[in-house]
Short mmCIF file of N, CA and C in Angstrom, two decimals:
data_model
loop_
_atom_site.label_atom_id
_atom_site.label_comp_id
_atom_site.label_asym_id
_atom_site.label_seq_id
_atom_site.Cartn_x
_atom_site.Cartn_y
_atom_site.Cartn_z
N MET A 751 0.85 -1.18 0.00
CA MET A 751 0.00 0.00 0.00
C MET A 751 0.89 1.24 0.00
N SER A 752 0.65 2.12 -0.91
CA SER A 752 1.42 3.37 -0.98
C SER A 752 0.63 4.48 -0.30
N PRO A 753 1.30 5.59 0.06
CA PRO A 753 0.58 6.70 0.70
C PRO A 753 -0.59 7.21 -0.12
N SER A 754 -0.48 7.12 -1.45
CA SER A 754 -1.58 7.62 -2.28
C SER A 754 -2.79 6.70 -2.25
N ASP A 755 -2.63 5.48 -1.71
CA ASP A 755 -3.75 4.55 -1.60
C ASP A 755 -4.57 4.74 -0.32
N CYS A 756 -4.16 5.64 0.52
CA CYS A 756 -4.85 5.83 1.80
C CYS A 756 -6.29 6.27 1.55
N PRO A 757 -7.25 5.67 2.24
CA PRO A 757 -8.66 5.97 2.00
C PRO A 757 -9.05 7.41 2.32
N TRP A 758 -8.33 8.08 3.22
CA TRP A 758 -8.71 9.44 3.58
C TRP A 758 -8.14 10.47 2.61
N ARG A 759 -7.34 10.05 1.70
CA ARG A 759 -6.73 10.99 0.75
C ARG A 759 -7.59 11.08 -0.50
N SER A 760 -7.98 12.27 -0.83
CA SER A 760 -8.78 12.50 -2.02
C SER A 760 -7.88 12.39 -3.25
N ARG A 761 -8.38 11.75 -4.28
CA ARG A 761 -7.59 11.63 -5.51
C ARG A 761 -7.43 12.98 -6.21
N SER A 762 -8.36 13.87 -5.94
CA SER A 762 -8.28 15.18 -6.59
C SER A 762 -7.49 16.19 -5.75
N ALA A 763 -7.12 15.79 -4.54
CA ALA A 763 -6.40 16.73 -3.67
C ALA A 763 -4.98 16.93 -4.17
N ARG A 764 -4.56 18.18 -4.13
CA ARG A 764 -3.19 18.52 -4.50
C ARG A 764 -2.50 19.09 -3.26
N PRO A 765 -1.22 18.81 -3.09
CA PRO A 765 -0.52 19.39 -1.94
C PRO A 765 -0.55 20.91 -2.01
N VAL A 766 -0.82 21.52 -0.89
CA VAL A 766 -0.88 22.97 -0.81
C VAL A 766 -0.06 23.42 0.39
N ALA A 767 0.83 24.35 0.18
CA ALA A 767 1.60 24.92 1.28
C ALA A 767 0.84 26.12 1.81
N ILE A 768 0.58 26.13 3.09
CA ILE A 768 -0.16 27.23 3.71
C ILE A 768 0.72 27.84 4.79
N CYS A 769 0.88 29.13 4.73
CA CYS A 769 1.64 29.83 5.76
C CYS A 769 0.65 30.70 6.51
N ALA A 770 0.16 30.20 7.64
CA ALA A 770 -0.87 30.90 8.39
C ALA A 770 -0.32 32.16 9.05
N ILE A 771 0.90 32.11 9.51
CA ILE A 771 1.51 33.27 10.16
C ILE A 771 2.85 33.52 9.49
N PRO A 772 2.88 34.42 8.52
CA PRO A 772 4.09 34.61 7.72
C PRO A 772 5.24 35.34 8.43
N HIS A 773 5.00 35.91 9.60
CA HIS A 773 6.04 36.69 10.26
C HIS A 773 6.46 36.03 11.57
N PRO A 774 7.75 35.88 11.80
CA PRO A 774 8.23 35.24 13.03
C PRO A 774 7.72 35.90 14.30
N ARG A 775 7.65 37.21 14.33
CA ARG A 775 7.16 37.88 15.55
C ARG A 775 5.70 37.54 15.81
N GLY A 776 4.90 37.49 14.75
CA GLY A 776 3.50 37.11 14.90
C GLY A 776 3.37 35.70 15.42
N TYR A 777 4.19 34.81 14.89
CA TYR A 777 4.19 33.41 15.35
C TYR A 777 4.55 33.35 16.83
N GLU A 778 5.57 34.10 17.20
CA GLU A 778 6.04 34.11 18.59
C GLU A 778 4.94 34.61 19.53
N VAL A 779 4.29 35.69 19.16
CA VAL A 779 3.21 36.25 19.99
C VAL A 779 2.06 35.26 20.11
N LEU A 780 1.65 34.68 18.99
CA LEU A 780 0.55 33.72 19.02
C LEU A 780 0.92 32.49 19.85
N SER A 781 2.13 32.03 19.71
CA SER A 781 2.59 30.87 20.48
C SER A 781 2.53 31.15 21.98
N ARG A 782 2.97 32.32 22.38
CA ARG A 782 2.92 32.68 23.80
C ARG A 782 1.49 32.77 24.31
N LEU A 783 0.60 33.32 23.49
CA LEU A 783 -0.80 33.42 23.89
C LEU A 783 -1.45 32.05 24.02
N LEU A 784 -1.21 31.18 23.04
CA LEU A 784 -1.84 29.86 23.04
C LEU A 784 -1.33 28.96 24.15
N THR A 785 -0.09 29.16 24.57
CA THR A 785 0.46 28.31 25.63
C THR A 785 0.37 28.99 26.99
N ALA A 786 -0.23 30.16 27.03
CA ALA A 786 -0.43 30.91 28.27
C ALA A 786 0.88 31.07 29.06
N GLY A 787 1.97 31.32 28.36
CA GLY A 787 3.24 31.52 29.02
C GLY A 787 3.92 30.25 29.51
N ARG A 788 3.36 29.09 29.20
CA ARG A 788 3.92 27.83 29.68
C ARG A 788 4.86 27.19 28.67
N ARG A 789 5.17 27.87 27.60
CA ARG A 789 5.98 27.27 26.54
C ARG A 789 7.32 26.74 27.03
N PRO A 790 8.09 27.49 27.83
CA PRO A 790 9.37 26.93 28.27
C PRO A 790 9.19 25.60 29.02
N ARG A 791 8.20 25.53 29.87
CA ARG A 791 7.96 24.29 30.62
C ARG A 791 7.50 23.17 29.69
N LEU A 792 6.59 23.48 28.77
CA LEU A 792 6.11 22.48 27.83
C LEU A 792 7.23 21.94 26.95
N HIS A 793 8.08 22.83 26.46
CA HIS A 793 9.19 22.39 25.63
C HIS A 793 10.20 21.60 26.44
N GLY A 794 10.41 21.99 27.69
CA GLY A 794 11.30 21.22 28.56
C GLY A 794 10.79 19.80 28.75
N GLN A 795 9.47 19.67 28.91
CA GLN A 795 8.88 18.33 29.04
C GLN A 795 9.05 17.53 27.76
N LEU A 796 8.90 18.18 26.61
CA LEU A 796 9.10 17.48 25.33
C LEU A 796 10.53 16.97 25.20
N VAL A 797 11.48 17.79 25.61
CA VAL A 797 12.88 17.38 25.55
C VAL A 797 13.11 16.16 26.43
N GLU A 798 12.57 16.19 27.65
CA GLU A 798 12.72 15.05 28.56
C GLU A 798 12.06 13.80 27.99
N LEU A 799 10.84 13.95 27.47
CA LEU A 799 10.11 12.80 26.93
C LEU A 799 10.78 12.21 25.70
N SER A 800 11.54 13.02 24.98
CA SER A 800 12.19 12.52 23.76
C SER A 800 13.23 11.45 24.08
N GLY A 801 13.82 11.53 25.25
CA GLY A 801 14.85 10.57 25.61
C GLY A 801 16.16 10.78 24.86
N ALA A 802 16.31 11.92 24.20
CA ALA A 802 17.53 12.20 23.44
C ALA A 802 18.72 12.27 24.38
N ARG A 803 19.86 11.78 23.87
CA ARG A 803 21.09 11.75 24.67
C ARG A 803 22.24 12.40 23.90
N PRO A 804 23.30 12.79 24.63
CA PRO A 804 24.45 13.39 23.95
C PRO A 804 24.97 12.51 22.82
N GLY A 805 25.27 13.15 21.70
CA GLY A 805 25.80 12.45 20.54
C GLY A 805 24.74 11.97 19.56
N GLU A 806 23.47 11.97 19.97
CA GLU A 806 22.40 11.54 19.06
C GLU A 806 22.02 12.69 18.14
N ARG A 807 21.31 12.34 17.09
CA ARG A 807 20.81 13.34 16.15
C ARG A 807 19.30 13.41 16.27
N VAL A 808 18.78 14.61 16.20
CA VAL A 808 17.33 14.81 16.22
C VAL A 808 16.96 15.75 15.09
N ILE A 809 15.71 15.70 14.69
CA ILE A 809 15.21 16.61 13.66
C ILE A 809 13.90 17.20 14.16
N ASP A 810 13.75 18.48 14.00
CA ASP A 810 12.54 19.19 14.41
C ASP A 810 11.90 19.71 13.13
N ILE A 811 10.89 19.02 12.66
CA ILE A 811 10.22 19.40 11.42
C ILE A 811 9.14 20.42 11.74
N GLY A 812 9.11 21.49 11.00
CA GLY A 812 8.14 22.55 11.26
C GLY A 812 8.51 23.28 12.54
N CYS A 813 9.78 23.65 12.66
CA CYS A 813 10.33 24.11 13.94
C CYS A 813 9.92 25.51 14.35
N GLY A 814 9.10 26.17 13.57
CA GLY A 814 8.66 27.51 13.98
C GLY A 814 9.85 28.44 14.13
N THR A 815 10.02 29.00 15.32
CA THR A 815 11.13 29.92 15.56
C THR A 815 12.41 29.20 15.94
N GLY A 816 12.36 27.90 16.15
CA GLY A 816 13.56 27.14 16.48
C GLY A 816 13.83 27.02 17.97
N TYR A 817 12.91 27.46 18.80
CA TYR A 817 13.09 27.41 20.26
C TYR A 817 13.35 25.98 20.74
N LEU A 818 12.49 25.06 20.34
CA LEU A 818 12.66 23.66 20.75
C LEU A 818 13.94 23.08 20.15
N THR A 819 14.27 23.46 18.95
CA THR A 819 15.49 22.98 18.30
C THR A 819 16.72 23.38 19.12
N ARG A 820 16.72 24.62 19.60
CA ARG A 820 17.86 25.08 20.40
C ARG A 820 17.96 24.31 21.71
N LEU A 821 16.82 24.01 22.33
CA LEU A 821 16.85 23.22 23.56
C LEU A 821 17.39 21.82 23.30
N MET A 822 16.93 21.21 22.21
CA MET A 822 17.39 19.86 21.88
C MET A 822 18.88 19.86 21.57
N ALA A 823 19.37 20.91 20.94
CA ALA A 823 20.80 21.00 20.61
C ALA A 823 21.64 20.98 21.88
N LEU A 824 21.15 21.62 22.93
CA LEU A 824 21.88 21.61 24.20
C LEU A 824 21.95 20.21 24.79
N VAL A 825 20.90 19.44 24.59
CA VAL A 825 20.83 18.08 25.15
C VAL A 825 21.71 17.11 24.38
N VAL A 826 21.72 17.20 23.07
CA VAL A 826 22.42 16.19 22.27
C VAL A 826 23.86 16.54 21.92
N ARG A 827 24.29 17.74 22.28
CA ARG A 827 25.68 18.09 21.95
C ARG A 827 26.62 17.14 22.69
N ARG A 828 27.72 16.88 22.06
CA ARG A 828 28.71 15.97 22.66
C ARG A 828 29.42 16.68 23.80
N GLU A 829 29.63 15.93 24.85
CA GLU A 829 30.28 16.51 26.04
C GLU A 829 31.77 16.63 25.88
#
């Protein structure tokens, strides 16, 4: 079964790139509002839950402003 065979995928659907918030500052403000100021704690929990260790590689797809990426870089850097 290929991804195009998935029942939820419309045969007429075409990939569309949507940029809901085109400006980094707008993204940052919206992110802070939606997380009610808990973003540092939430991202810290994500880093812990990832189980990443020094020397490993991680990828943050759709990284927004890169905040979580920077936290992960601190965790996986070689000592």
